[in-house]
mmCIF file of C-alpha atoms and ligand atoms in Angstrom:
data_model
loop_
_atom_site.group_PDB
_atom_site.id
_atom_site.type_symbol
_atom_site.label_atom_id
_atom_site.label_comp_id
_atom_site.label_asym_id
_atom_site.label_seq_id
_atom_site.Cartn_x
_atom_site.Cartn_y
_atom_site.Cartn_z
ATOM 1 C CA UNK D 897 -68.792 -39.212 -25.296
ATOM 2 C CA UNK D 898 -67.196 -38.872 -21.761
ATOM 3 C CA UNK D 899 -63.700 -41.135 -21.261
ATOM 4 C CA UNK D 900 -61.827 -41.430 -18.013
ATOM 5 C CA UNK D 901 -58.007 -42.298 -19.502
ATOM 6 C CA UNK D 902 -55.366 -43.559 -17.021
ATOM 7 C CA UNK D 903 -51.298 -43.925 -17.322
ATOM 8 C CA UNK D 904 -48.674 -45.110 -15.360
ATOM 9 C CA UNK D 905 -46.810 -47.159 -17.570
ATOM 10 C CA UNK D 906 -43.454 -45.112 -15.733
ATOM 11 C CA UNK D 907 -43.000 -42.551 -13.455
ATOM 12 C CA UNK D 908 -45.806 -40.280 -14.307
ATOM 13 C CA UNK D 909 -49.165 -40.944 -12.709
ATOM 14 C CA UNK D 910 -51.582 -39.526 -15.296
ATOM 15 C CA UNK D 911 -55.022 -39.243 -15.736
ATOM 16 C CA UNK D 912 -57.584 -37.182 -18.332
ATOM 17 C CA UNK D 913 -61.025 -36.651 -18.897
ATOM 18 C CA UNK D 914 -61.748 -36.210 -23.582
ATOM 19 C CA UNK D 915 -65.053 -35.721 -24.789
ATOM 20 C CA UNK D 916 -66.046 -35.974 -28.158
ATOM 21 C CA UNK D 917 -61.788 -35.560 -29.552
ATOM 22 C CA UNK D 918 -61.237 -32.646 -26.824
ATOM 23 C CA UNK D 919 -58.762 -32.500 -23.779
ATOM 24 C CA UNK D 920 -61.393 -31.153 -20.592
ATOM 25 C CA UNK D 921 -58.990 -32.166 -18.229
ATOM 26 C CA UNK D 922 -54.695 -33.299 -17.955
ATOM 27 C CA UNK D 923 -53.689 -34.339 -14.631
ATOM 28 C CA UNK D 924 -50.216 -35.373 -14.211
ATOM 29 C CA UNK D 925 -48.216 -36.159 -11.002
ATOM 30 C CA UNK D 926 -44.632 -36.389 -11.986
ATOM 31 C CA UNK D 927 -43.018 -38.864 -8.928
ATOM 32 C CA UNK D 928 -39.604 -36.549 -8.070
ATOM 33 C CA UNK D 929 -38.394 -39.782 -5.989
ATOM 34 C CA UNK D 930 -36.091 -41.339 -8.321
ATOM 35 C CA UNK D 931 -34.487 -37.875 -9.141
ATOM 36 C CA UNK D 932 -31.664 -38.164 -5.973
ATOM 37 C CA UNK D 933 -31.308 -41.875 -8.143
ATOM 38 C CA UNK D 934 -30.721 -41.098 -11.659
ATOM 39 C CA UNK D 935 -33.172 -43.158 -13.286
ATOM 40 C CA UNK D 936 -36.583 -44.649 -12.084
ATOM 41 C CA UNK D 937 -36.541 -47.162 -9.636
ATOM 42 C CA UNK D 938 -39.603 -49.398 -10.510
ATOM 43 C CA UNK D 939 -40.543 -50.920 -7.185
ATOM 44 C CA UNK D 940 -40.844 -47.102 -6.022
ATOM 45 C CA UNK D 941 -43.047 -45.527 -9.049
ATOM 46 C CA UNK D 942 -45.160 -49.160 -8.412
ATOM 47 C CA UNK D 943 -45.925 -47.685 -4.834
ATOM 48 C CA UNK D 944 -46.100 -43.796 -5.955
ATOM 49 C CA UNK D 945 -48.242 -44.921 -8.518
ATOM 50 C CA UNK D 946 -50.687 -46.967 -5.206
ATOM 51 C CA UNK D 947 -50.419 -44.048 -3.293
ATOM 52 C CA UNK D 948 -51.122 -41.322 -6.031
ATOM 53 C CA UNK D 949 -53.514 -42.819 -8.253
ATOM 54 C CA UNK D 950 -56.686 -42.055 -6.493
ATOM 55 C CA UNK D 951 -55.878 -38.770 -5.908
ATOM 56 C CA UNK D 952 -55.119 -37.658 -9.878
ATOM 57 C CA UNK D 953 -58.500 -39.555 -10.932
ATOM 58 C CA UNK D 954 -60.541 -37.570 -8.640
ATOM 59 C CA UNK D 955 -58.430 -34.364 -9.554
ATOM 60 C CA UNK D 956 -59.355 -34.832 -13.444
ATOM 61 C CA UNK D 957 -62.614 -35.823 -13.416
ATOM 62 C CA UNK D 958 -63.056 -32.727 -10.675
ATOM 63 C CA UNK D 959 -61.188 -29.896 -12.876
ATOM 64 C CA UNK D 960 -63.425 -31.723 -16.791
ATOM 65 C CA UNK D 961 -66.596 -30.587 -14.492
ATOM 66 C CA UNK D 962 -67.519 -34.078 -15.707
ATOM 67 C CA UNK D 963 -69.917 -36.791 -12.983
ATOM 68 C CA UNK D 964 -68.388 -39.799 -11.727
ATOM 69 C CA UNK D 965 -71.791 -40.982 -13.177
ATOM 70 C CA UNK D 966 -71.637 -39.134 -16.930
ATOM 71 C CA UNK D 967 -68.257 -41.218 -17.636
ATOM 72 C CA UNK D 968 -68.987 -43.834 -20.321
ATOM 73 C CA UNK D 969 -65.593 -45.545 -21.041
ATOM 74 C CA UNK D 970 -62.421 -46.156 -19.288
ATOM 75 C CA UNK D 971 -59.154 -46.351 -21.231
ATOM 76 C CA UNK D 972 -56.055 -47.609 -19.470
ATOM 77 C CA UNK D 973 -52.152 -48.045 -20.419
ATOM 78 C CA UNK D 974 -51.706 -51.663 -20.213
ATOM 79 C CA UNK D 975 -47.770 -51.644 -22.053
ATOM 80 C CA UNK D 976 -45.166 -51.022 -22.587
ATOM 81 C CA UNK D 977 -43.681 -50.206 -19.528
ATOM 82 C CA UNK D 978 -42.604 -51.191 -15.604
ATOM 83 C CA UNK D 979 -44.282 -54.797 -14.773
ATOM 84 C CA UNK D 980 -45.388 -53.086 -11.235
ATOM 85 C CA UNK D 981 -46.172 -49.613 -12.436
ATOM 86 C CA UNK D 982 -48.549 -50.839 -15.554
ATOM 87 C CA UNK D 983 -50.890 -53.438 -12.746
ATOM 88 C CA UNK D 984 -51.495 -50.740 -10.652
ATOM 89 C CA UNK D 985 -53.382 -48.407 -13.490
ATOM 90 C CA UNK D 986 -54.600 -51.460 -14.862
ATOM 91 C CA UNK D 987 -55.848 -52.709 -11.592
ATOM 92 C CA UNK D 988 -57.475 -49.801 -10.767
ATOM 93 C CA UNK D 989 -59.351 -49.351 -14.442
ATOM 94 C CA UNK D 990 -61.037 -52.466 -14.170
ATOM 95 C CA UNK D 991 -62.025 -52.086 -10.610
ATOM 96 C CA UNK D 992 -63.280 -48.291 -11.173
ATOM 97 C CA UNK D 993 -65.082 -50.119 -14.685
ATOM 98 C CA UNK D 994 -66.396 -52.789 -12.722
ATOM 99 C CA UNK D 995 -68.171 -50.528 -10.236
ATOM 100 C CA UNK D 996 -69.463 -48.125 -12.506
ATOM 101 C CA UNK D 997 -70.709 -50.676 -15.116
ATOM 102 C CA UNK D 998 -69.013 -49.298 -17.737
ATOM 103 C CA UNK D 999 -66.894 -50.686 -20.223
ATOM 104 C CA UNK D 1000 -62.477 -51.053 -20.095
ATOM 105 C CA UNK D 1001 -60.070 -50.654 -23.084
ATOM 106 C CA UNK D 1002 -57.000 -51.362 -23.001
ATOM 107 C CA UNK D 1003 -54.528 -48.984 -25.094
ATOM 108 C CA UNK D 1004 -50.560 -49.281 -26.103
ATOM 109 C CA UNK D 1005 -48.214 -46.353 -25.081
ATOM 110 C CA UNK D 1006 -46.329 -46.102 -27.779
ATOM 111 C CA UNK D 1007 -49.732 -45.966 -30.546
ATOM 112 C CA UNK D 1008 -51.020 -43.618 -27.765
ATOM 113 C CA UNK D 1009 -47.771 -41.470 -27.910
ATOM 114 C CA UNK D 1010 -48.004 -41.415 -32.421
ATOM 115 C CA UNK D 1011 -51.513 -40.485 -31.689
ATOM 116 C CA UNK D 1012 -50.870 -37.434 -29.602
ATOM 117 C CA UNK D 1013 -50.015 -35.529 -33.156
ATOM 118 C CA UNK D 1014 -53.797 -35.954 -33.311
ATOM 119 C CA UNK D 1015 -54.609 -33.743 -30.904
ATOM 120 C CA UNK D 1016 -52.320 -31.432 -32.174
ATOM 121 C CA UNK D 1017 -53.314 -31.569 -36.038
ATOM 122 C CA UNK D 1018 -56.973 -32.946 -36.158
ATOM 123 C CA UNK D 1019 -56.706 -32.884 -39.827
ATOM 124 C CA UNK D 1020 -53.471 -34.915 -40.051
ATOM 125 C CA UNK D 1021 -53.821 -37.629 -42.751
ATOM 126 C CA UNK D 1022 -52.553 -41.192 -43.135
ATOM 127 C CA UNK D 1023 -49.872 -42.108 -44.863
ATOM 128 C CA UNK D 1024 -46.652 -40.408 -42.181
ATOM 129 C CA UNK D 1025 -43.685 -41.148 -40.905
ATOM 130 C CA UNK D 1026 -43.567 -40.785 -36.476
ATOM 131 C CA UNK D 1027 -39.948 -40.285 -34.800
ATOM 132 C CA UNK D 1028 -41.128 -41.535 -30.961
ATOM 133 C CA UNK D 1029 -38.191 -40.187 -29.240
ATOM 134 C CA UNK D 1030 -39.043 -41.211 -25.503
ATOM 135 C CA UNK D 1031 -36.922 -42.380 -22.376
ATOM 136 C CA UNK D 1032 -37.816 -45.861 -23.507
ATOM 137 C CA UNK D 1033 -37.953 -45.873 -26.807
ATOM 138 C CA UNK D 1034 -36.068 -44.581 -30.674
ATOM 139 C CA UNK D 1035 -38.270 -45.838 -32.974
ATOM 140 C CA UNK D 1036 -39.145 -44.672 -37.170
ATOM 141 C CA UNK D 1037 -42.929 -46.055 -37.650
ATOM 142 C CA UNK D 1038 -44.631 -45.187 -41.395
ATOM 143 C CA UNK D 1039 -47.739 -44.993 -40.006
ATOM 144 C CA UNK D 1040 -49.641 -45.961 -43.190
ATOM 145 C CA UNK D 1041 -53.360 -45.890 -41.597
ATOM 146 C CA UNK D 1042 -55.358 -47.013 -38.332
ATOM 147 C CA UNK D 1043 -53.334 -49.912 -37.211
ATOM 148 C CA UNK D 1044 -51.500 -50.063 -40.344
ATOM 149 C CA UNK D 1045 -48.181 -49.118 -39.405
ATOM 150 C CA UNK D 1046 -45.038 -50.294 -39.912
ATOM 151 C CA UNK D 1047 -41.453 -50.174 -37.610
ATOM 152 C CA UNK D 1048 -38.753 -49.188 -40.295
ATOM 153 C CA UNK D 1049 -36.417 -49.278 -37.880
ATOM 154 C CA UNK D 1050 -35.310 -48.490 -34.109
ATOM 155 C CA UNK D 1051 -32.315 -48.302 -31.536
ATOM 156 C CA UNK D 1052 -29.883 -51.300 -31.040
ATOM 157 C CA UNK D 1053 -29.131 -50.366 -27.511
ATOM 158 C CA UNK D 1054 -29.936 -46.859 -26.100
ATOM 159 C CA UNK D 1055 -32.540 -44.574 -26.636
ATOM 160 C CA UNK D 1056 -32.608 -41.216 -27.765
ATOM 161 C CA UNK D 1057 -34.087 -40.135 -23.755
ATOM 162 C CA UNK D 1058 -31.891 -42.526 -22.351
ATOM 163 C CA UNK D 1059 -29.091 -40.759 -23.899
ATOM 164 C CA UNK D 1060 -30.205 -37.419 -22.677
ATOM 165 C CA UNK D 1061 -30.433 -38.859 -19.224
ATOM 166 C CA UNK D 1062 -27.496 -40.927 -18.978
ATOM 167 C CA UNK D 1063 -25.691 -37.949 -20.476
ATOM 168 C CA UNK D 1064 -26.636 -35.387 -17.576
ATOM 169 C CA UNK D 1065 -25.624 -37.630 -15.064
ATOM 170 C CA UNK D 1066 -22.223 -37.856 -16.628
ATOM 171 C CA UNK D 1067 -22.285 -33.792 -16.983
ATOM 172 C CA UNK D 1068 -23.436 -33.732 -13.892
ATOM 173 C CA UNK D 1069 -26.929 -32.339 -14.678
ATOM 174 C CA UNK D 1070 -30.121 -32.827 -12.657
ATOM 175 C CA UNK D 1071 -33.038 -35.919 -13.847
ATOM 176 C CA UNK D 1072 -34.823 -36.189 -16.525
ATOM 177 C CA UNK D 1073 -31.545 -35.486 -18.466
ATOM 178 C CA UNK D 1074 -33.109 -33.760 -21.368
ATOM 179 C CA UNK D 1075 -34.581 -30.553 -20.946
ATOM 180 C CA UNK D 1076 -31.194 -30.271 -18.098
ATOM 181 C CA UNK D 1077 -29.269 -30.304 -21.087
ATOM 182 C CA UNK D 1078 -31.680 -28.206 -23.141
ATOM 183 C CA UNK D 1079 -31.313 -25.660 -20.697
ATOM 184 C CA UNK D 1080 -27.266 -25.906 -19.989
ATOM 185 C CA UNK D 1081 -26.919 -26.345 -23.644
ATOM 186 C CA UNK D 1082 -28.520 -22.451 -24.810
ATOM 187 C CA UNK D 1083 -25.291 -20.574 -24.994
ATOM 188 C CA UNK D 1084 -23.092 -23.371 -26.547
ATOM 189 C CA UNK D 1085 -21.430 -23.516 -29.744
ATOM 190 C CA UNK D 1086 -22.810 -27.212 -30.958
ATOM 191 C CA UNK D 1087 -19.357 -27.159 -33.317
ATOM 192 C CA UNK D 1088 -17.162 -27.283 -30.130
ATOM 193 C CA UNK D 1089 -16.910 -31.024 -29.448
ATOM 194 C CA UNK D 1090 -16.548 -33.695 -32.377
ATOM 195 C CA UNK D 1091 -18.935 -36.109 -30.458
ATOM 196 C CA UNK D 1092 -19.588 -39.804 -32.859
ATOM 197 C CA UNK D 1093 -22.764 -39.853 -35.126
ATOM 198 C CA UNK D 1094 -23.668 -43.725 -34.802
ATOM 199 C CA UNK D 1095 -24.785 -45.373 -38.046
ATOM 200 C CA UNK D 1096 -25.126 -42.532 -40.621
ATOM 201 C CA UNK D 1097 -23.110 -43.359 -43.294
ATOM 202 C CA UNK D 1098 -25.368 -46.288 -43.402
ATOM 203 C CA UNK D 1099 -28.843 -47.093 -45.622
ATOM 204 C CA UNK D 1100 -30.145 -48.640 -42.424
ATOM 205 C CA UNK D 1101 -32.526 -47.169 -40.302
ATOM 206 C CA UNK D 1102 -31.394 -47.855 -37.649
ATOM 207 C CA UNK D 1103 -29.624 -45.708 -33.711
ATOM 208 C CA UNK D 1104 -27.167 -46.297 -31.783
ATOM 209 C CA UNK D 1105 -26.528 -44.064 -28.753
ATOM 210 C CA UNK D 1106 -24.377 -46.273 -26.072
ATOM 211 C CA UNK D 1107 -20.913 -45.071 -27.948
ATOM 212 C CA UNK D 1108 -21.735 -41.343 -27.849
ATOM 213 C CA UNK D 1109 -22.522 -41.771 -24.461
ATOM 214 C CA UNK D 1110 -18.975 -43.438 -23.906
ATOM 215 C CA UNK D 1111 -17.384 -40.571 -25.604
ATOM 216 C CA UNK D 1112 -18.790 -38.103 -23.512
ATOM 217 C CA UNK D 1113 -17.749 -40.497 -20.018
ATOM 218 C CA UNK D 1114 -14.107 -39.947 -21.886
ATOM 219 C CA UNK D 1115 -14.069 -36.771 -22.593
ATOM 220 C CA UNK D 1116 -15.327 -35.295 -19.522
ATOM 221 C CA UNK D 1117 -12.621 -37.608 -17.713
ATOM 222 C CA UNK D 1118 -10.196 -34.730 -18.621
ATOM 223 C CA UNK D 1119 -11.937 -31.814 -19.247
ATOM 224 C CA UNK D 1120 -11.858 -28.485 -17.827
ATOM 225 C CA UNK D 1121 -14.098 -26.096 -18.450
ATOM 226 C CA UNK D 1122 -12.244 -22.269 -20.103
ATOM 227 C CA UNK D 1123 -12.899 -19.771 -22.872
ATOM 228 C CA UNK D 1124 -12.310 -22.061 -25.640
ATOM 229 C CA UNK D 1125 -14.733 -24.862 -24.265
ATOM 230 C CA UNK D 1126 -17.296 -24.699 -21.134
ATOM 231 C CA UNK D 1127 -19.801 -27.180 -20.265
ATOM 232 C CA UNK D 1128 -22.712 -25.125 -21.734
ATOM 233 C CA UNK D 1129 -20.492 -25.682 -25.308
ATOM 234 C CA UNK D 1130 -20.129 -29.647 -24.262
ATOM 235 C CA UNK D 1131 -23.741 -30.259 -23.330
ATOM 236 C CA UNK D 1132 -24.600 -27.973 -27.008
ATOM 237 C CA UNK D 1133 -22.410 -30.689 -28.454
ATOM 238 C CA UNK D 1134 -23.726 -33.547 -27.367
ATOM 239 C CA UNK D 1135 -27.529 -32.492 -27.871
ATOM 240 C CA UNK D 1136 -26.219 -32.085 -31.352
ATOM 241 C CA UNK D 1137 -24.795 -35.537 -32.106
ATOM 242 C CA UNK D 1138 -28.495 -36.926 -31.189
ATOM 243 C CA UNK D 1139 -30.408 -34.647 -33.179
ATOM 244 C CA UNK D 1140 -28.227 -35.355 -35.960
ATOM 245 C CA UNK D 1141 -28.631 -38.769 -35.517
ATOM 246 C CA UNK D 1142 -32.114 -38.564 -35.663
ATOM 247 C CA UNK D 1143 -32.454 -36.256 -38.646
ATOM 248 C CA UNK D 1144 -30.532 -38.463 -40.568
ATOM 249 C CA UNK D 1145 -32.580 -41.242 -40.827
ATOM 250 C CA UNK D 1146 -35.951 -39.039 -41.112
ATOM 251 C CA UNK D 1147 -34.229 -38.007 -44.099
ATOM 252 C CA UNK D 1148 -33.625 -41.711 -44.563
ATOM 253 C CA UNK D 1149 -37.513 -42.709 -43.585
ATOM 254 C CA UNK D 1150 -39.045 -39.921 -46.066
ATOM 255 C CA UNK D 1151 -37.278 -40.935 -48.998
ATOM 256 C CA UNK D 1152 -38.208 -44.905 -48.134
ATOM 257 C CA UNK D 1153 -41.663 -44.167 -47.525
ATOM 258 C CA UNK D 1154 -42.398 -41.295 -49.668
ATOM 259 C CA UNK D 1155 -44.670 -39.572 -47.161
ATOM 260 C CA UNK D 1156 -44.784 -35.655 -47.447
ATOM 261 C CA UNK D 1157 -45.567 -35.511 -43.969
ATOM 262 C CA UNK D 1158 -43.640 -36.310 -40.483
ATOM 263 C CA UNK D 1159 -44.773 -35.984 -37.049
ATOM 264 C CA UNK D 1160 -42.550 -36.376 -33.442
ATOM 265 C CA UNK D 1161 -43.618 -38.052 -30.570
ATOM 266 C CA UNK D 1162 -42.589 -38.896 -27.056
ATOM 267 C CA UNK D 1163 -40.717 -36.741 -24.439
ATOM 268 C CA UNK D 1164 -37.701 -35.951 -26.429
ATOM 269 C CA UNK D 1165 -40.254 -34.566 -28.952
ATOM 270 C CA UNK D 1166 -40.095 -31.478 -26.427
ATOM 271 C CA UNK D 1167 -36.517 -30.376 -27.416
ATOM 272 C CA UNK D 1168 -36.703 -26.968 -28.985
ATOM 273 C CA UNK D 1169 -33.621 -27.524 -30.761
ATOM 274 C CA UNK D 1170 -34.898 -30.686 -32.263
ATOM 275 C CA UNK D 1171 -38.057 -29.098 -33.286
ATOM 276 C CA UNK D 1172 -36.401 -26.164 -35.359
ATOM 277 C CA UNK D 1173 -34.094 -28.397 -36.944
ATOM 278 C CA UNK D 1174 -36.652 -30.700 -38.439
ATOM 279 C CA UNK D 1175 -38.532 -27.650 -39.402
ATOM 280 C CA UNK D 1176 -35.268 -26.128 -41.229
ATOM 281 C CA UNK D 1177 -33.781 -29.032 -42.155
ATOM 282 C CA UNK D 1178 -37.571 -30.726 -44.148
ATOM 283 C CA UNK D 1179 -39.235 -27.480 -45.460
ATOM 284 C CA UNK D 1180 -40.790 -29.406 -48.228
ATOM 285 C CA UNK D 1181 -42.717 -31.350 -45.697
ATOM 286 C CA UNK D 1182 -45.888 -31.246 -43.299
ATOM 287 C CA UNK D 1183 -44.141 -31.068 -40.029
ATOM 288 C CA UNK D 1184 -46.047 -32.204 -36.851
ATOM 289 C CA UNK D 1185 -45.056 -31.660 -33.322
ATOM 290 C CA UNK D 1186 -47.765 -32.402 -30.053
ATOM 291 C CA UNK D 1187 -48.454 -30.161 -27.578
ATOM 292 C CA UNK D 1188 -45.237 -29.941 -24.957
ATOM 293 C CA UNK D 1189 -48.180 -31.349 -22.713
ATOM 294 C CA UNK D 1190 -48.660 -34.075 -24.859
ATOM 295 C CA UNK D 1191 -45.314 -35.260 -25.582
ATOM 296 C CA UNK D 1192 -43.884 -36.744 -22.426
ATOM 297 C CA UNK D 1193 -45.804 -39.137 -20.543
ATOM 298 C CA UNK D 1194 -49.889 -38.179 -20.221
ATOM 299 C CA UNK D 1195 -52.855 -39.629 -19.940
ATOM 300 C CA UNK D 1196 -54.686 -37.299 -22.638
ATOM 301 C CA UNK D 1197 -53.250 -39.554 -25.358
ATOM 302 C CA UNK D 1198 -54.561 -42.647 -23.584
ATOM 303 C CA UNK D 1199 -58.204 -41.213 -23.441
ATOM 304 C CA UNK D 1200 -57.816 -39.613 -26.463
ATOM 305 C CA UNK D 1201 -57.179 -43.040 -28.471
ATOM 306 C CA UNK D 1202 -59.561 -44.340 -26.272
ATOM 307 C CA UNK D 1203 -62.434 -42.914 -27.662
ATOM 308 C CA UNK D 1204 -61.195 -43.491 -31.547
ATOM 309 C CA UNK D 1205 -60.651 -47.136 -30.566
ATOM 310 C CA UNK D 1206 -64.212 -47.139 -28.924
ATOM 311 C CA UNK D 1207 -65.580 -45.964 -31.870
ATOM 312 C CA UNK D 1208 -63.534 -47.960 -34.734
ATOM 313 C CA UNK D 1209 -65.021 -50.892 -32.851
ATOM 314 C CA UNK D 1210 -62.816 -52.202 -30.168
ATOM 315 C CA UNK D 1211 -64.410 -54.242 -27.614
ATOM 316 C CA UNK D 1212 -64.212 -54.122 -23.735
ATOM 317 C CA UNK D 1213 -63.233 -57.071 -21.551
ATOM 318 C CA UNK D 1214 -61.481 -57.271 -18.154
ATOM 319 C CA UNK D 1215 -59.333 -60.288 -18.627
ATOM 320 C CA UNK D 1216 -56.990 -58.289 -21.130
ATOM 321 C CA UNK D 1217 -53.839 -58.606 -19.265
ATOM 322 C CA UNK D 1218 -50.052 -56.319 -19.308
ATOM 323 C CA UNK D 1219 -47.495 -56.039 -21.804
ATOM 324 C CA UNK D 1220 -44.675 -54.447 -20.617
ATOM 325 C CA UNK D 1221 -42.424 -55.616 -23.562
ATOM 326 C CA UNK D 1222 -44.870 -54.590 -26.246
ATOM 327 C CA UNK D 1223 -44.046 -54.034 -29.561
ATOM 328 C CA UNK D 1224 -47.537 -52.916 -31.132
ATOM 329 C CA UNK D 1225 -49.052 -54.837 -33.965
HETATM 330 O O1 KG4 Z 2397 -41.667 -39.621 -22.745
HETATM 331 P P1 KG4 Z 2397 -41.356 -40.067 -21.917
HETATM 332 O O2 KG4 Z 2397 -42.145 -38.997 -20.800
HETATM 333 O O3 KG4 Z 2397 -41.353 -40.841 -21.249
HETATM 334 C C1 KG4 Z 2397 -41.048 -42.223 -21.656
HETATM 335 O O4 KG4 Z 2397 -42.094 -43.208 -22.150
HETATM 336 O O5 KG4 Z 2397 -39.843 -42.909 -21.768
HETATM 337 O O6 KG4 Z 2397 -39.819 -39.654 -22.182
HETATM 338 C C2 KG4 Z 2397 -39.059 -39.474 -20.779
HETATM 339 C C3 KG4 Z 2397 -37.858 -38.763 -21.714
HETATM 340 C C4 KG4 Z 2397 -36.413 -38.422 -20.814
HETATM 341 O O7 KG4 Z 2397 -35.549 -39.476 -21.320
HETATM 342 C C5 KG4 Z 2397 -36.020 -36.754 -21.369
HETATM 343 O O8 KG4 Z 2397 -34.867 -36.683 -20.506
HETATM 344 C C6 KG4 Z 2397 -36.887 -36.884 -22.433
HETATM 345 O O9 KG4 Z 2397 -38.049 -37.824 -22.476
HETATM 346 N N1 KG4 Z 2397 -36.963 -35.247 -22.284
HETATM 347 C C7 KG4 Z 2397 -36.466 -34.442 -23.360
HETATM 348 C C8 KG4 Z 2397 -36.825 -33.095 -22.915
HETATM 349 N N2 KG4 Z 2397 -37.741 -33.426 -22.372
HETATM 350 C C9 KG4 Z 2397 -37.940 -34.663 -21.704
HETATM 351 N N3 KG4 Z 2397 -34.817 -34.555 -24.308
HETATM 352 C C10 KG4 Z 2397 -34.260 -33.768 -24.651
HETATM 353 N N4 KG4 Z 2397 -35.025 -32.415 -24.573
HETATM 354 C C11 KG4 Z 2397 -35.943 -32.270 -23.853
HETATM 355 N N5 KG4 Z 2397 -36.180 -30.798 -23.623
HETATM 356 ZN ZN1 ZN Z 2398 -44.174 -42.310 -22.958
#
């Protein structure tokens, strides 16, 4: 079974081929056009997807060494995401599926992020907790079984990735902010500035990062780099505040659900300090991370989940729409 996955929900134009649970190719074209604006411009994202989608899909097929006529299924992200961006991928997938006479099935981007953990650990067993941390989402899920998902809690305002992106802008760093802050923080002191960790004294599983961003903004108003506190110290302290907030609620989720496995997914899951701290603080748990390539948006996770869904009975149709605000299942 050869599955072509297509992902265009935000600013990555991506295509991948999965064959019997193995990723044969994974092509991601990250749209650099947004960097000068410090965030994704939806109209530009749609236009870039339209320009790139054919090339990216062709390249994913070439790299996989599978022939176009040997593709059995197309799976495509239909939400959540930017509507114009989603439409580009969905229309392309439906047209190609019709042309080739093969089924097309819609995929929820968030579910695919969570399932990227099965790419890292095929023997991952239910139930487990998943921290889904991306540019658009910060959620804790109790994954009890296939299509048995309980949302334990999420952010009240900004997502963790957004806190990294906006924080980087305040610090004068580039976009996307997560890797920029992580790099800048490398030799910094995480305890140099005491940034707030919102909602960590409540028993509710919910996050808030907007106050943290504001406190960085005020802090930087009067900041002058010195021996006592460098920009690297500020970045490290800010990063640490985000990570502490995430770990605090992972702990609550693990206690509440009584699971023995914790997974993370989404772009922020690339952060090495988060990974190290998670392993260290939860040493009694099995901890799974997706490969770096499968944390940020990609189509490998879309093709992989497409294959699982087809095998478990999902039906193809061409009348599915896009769901920019998907809250799944
Ligand atoms: O999953 P993703 O590619 O897109 C969404 O579905 O939103 O996540 C992108 C987010 C961005 O906010 C980016 O700053 C963040 O992931 N990110 C990181 C790192 N790499 C990417 N955040 C922290 N540390 C990183 N190393
Ligand atoms: Zn994503």
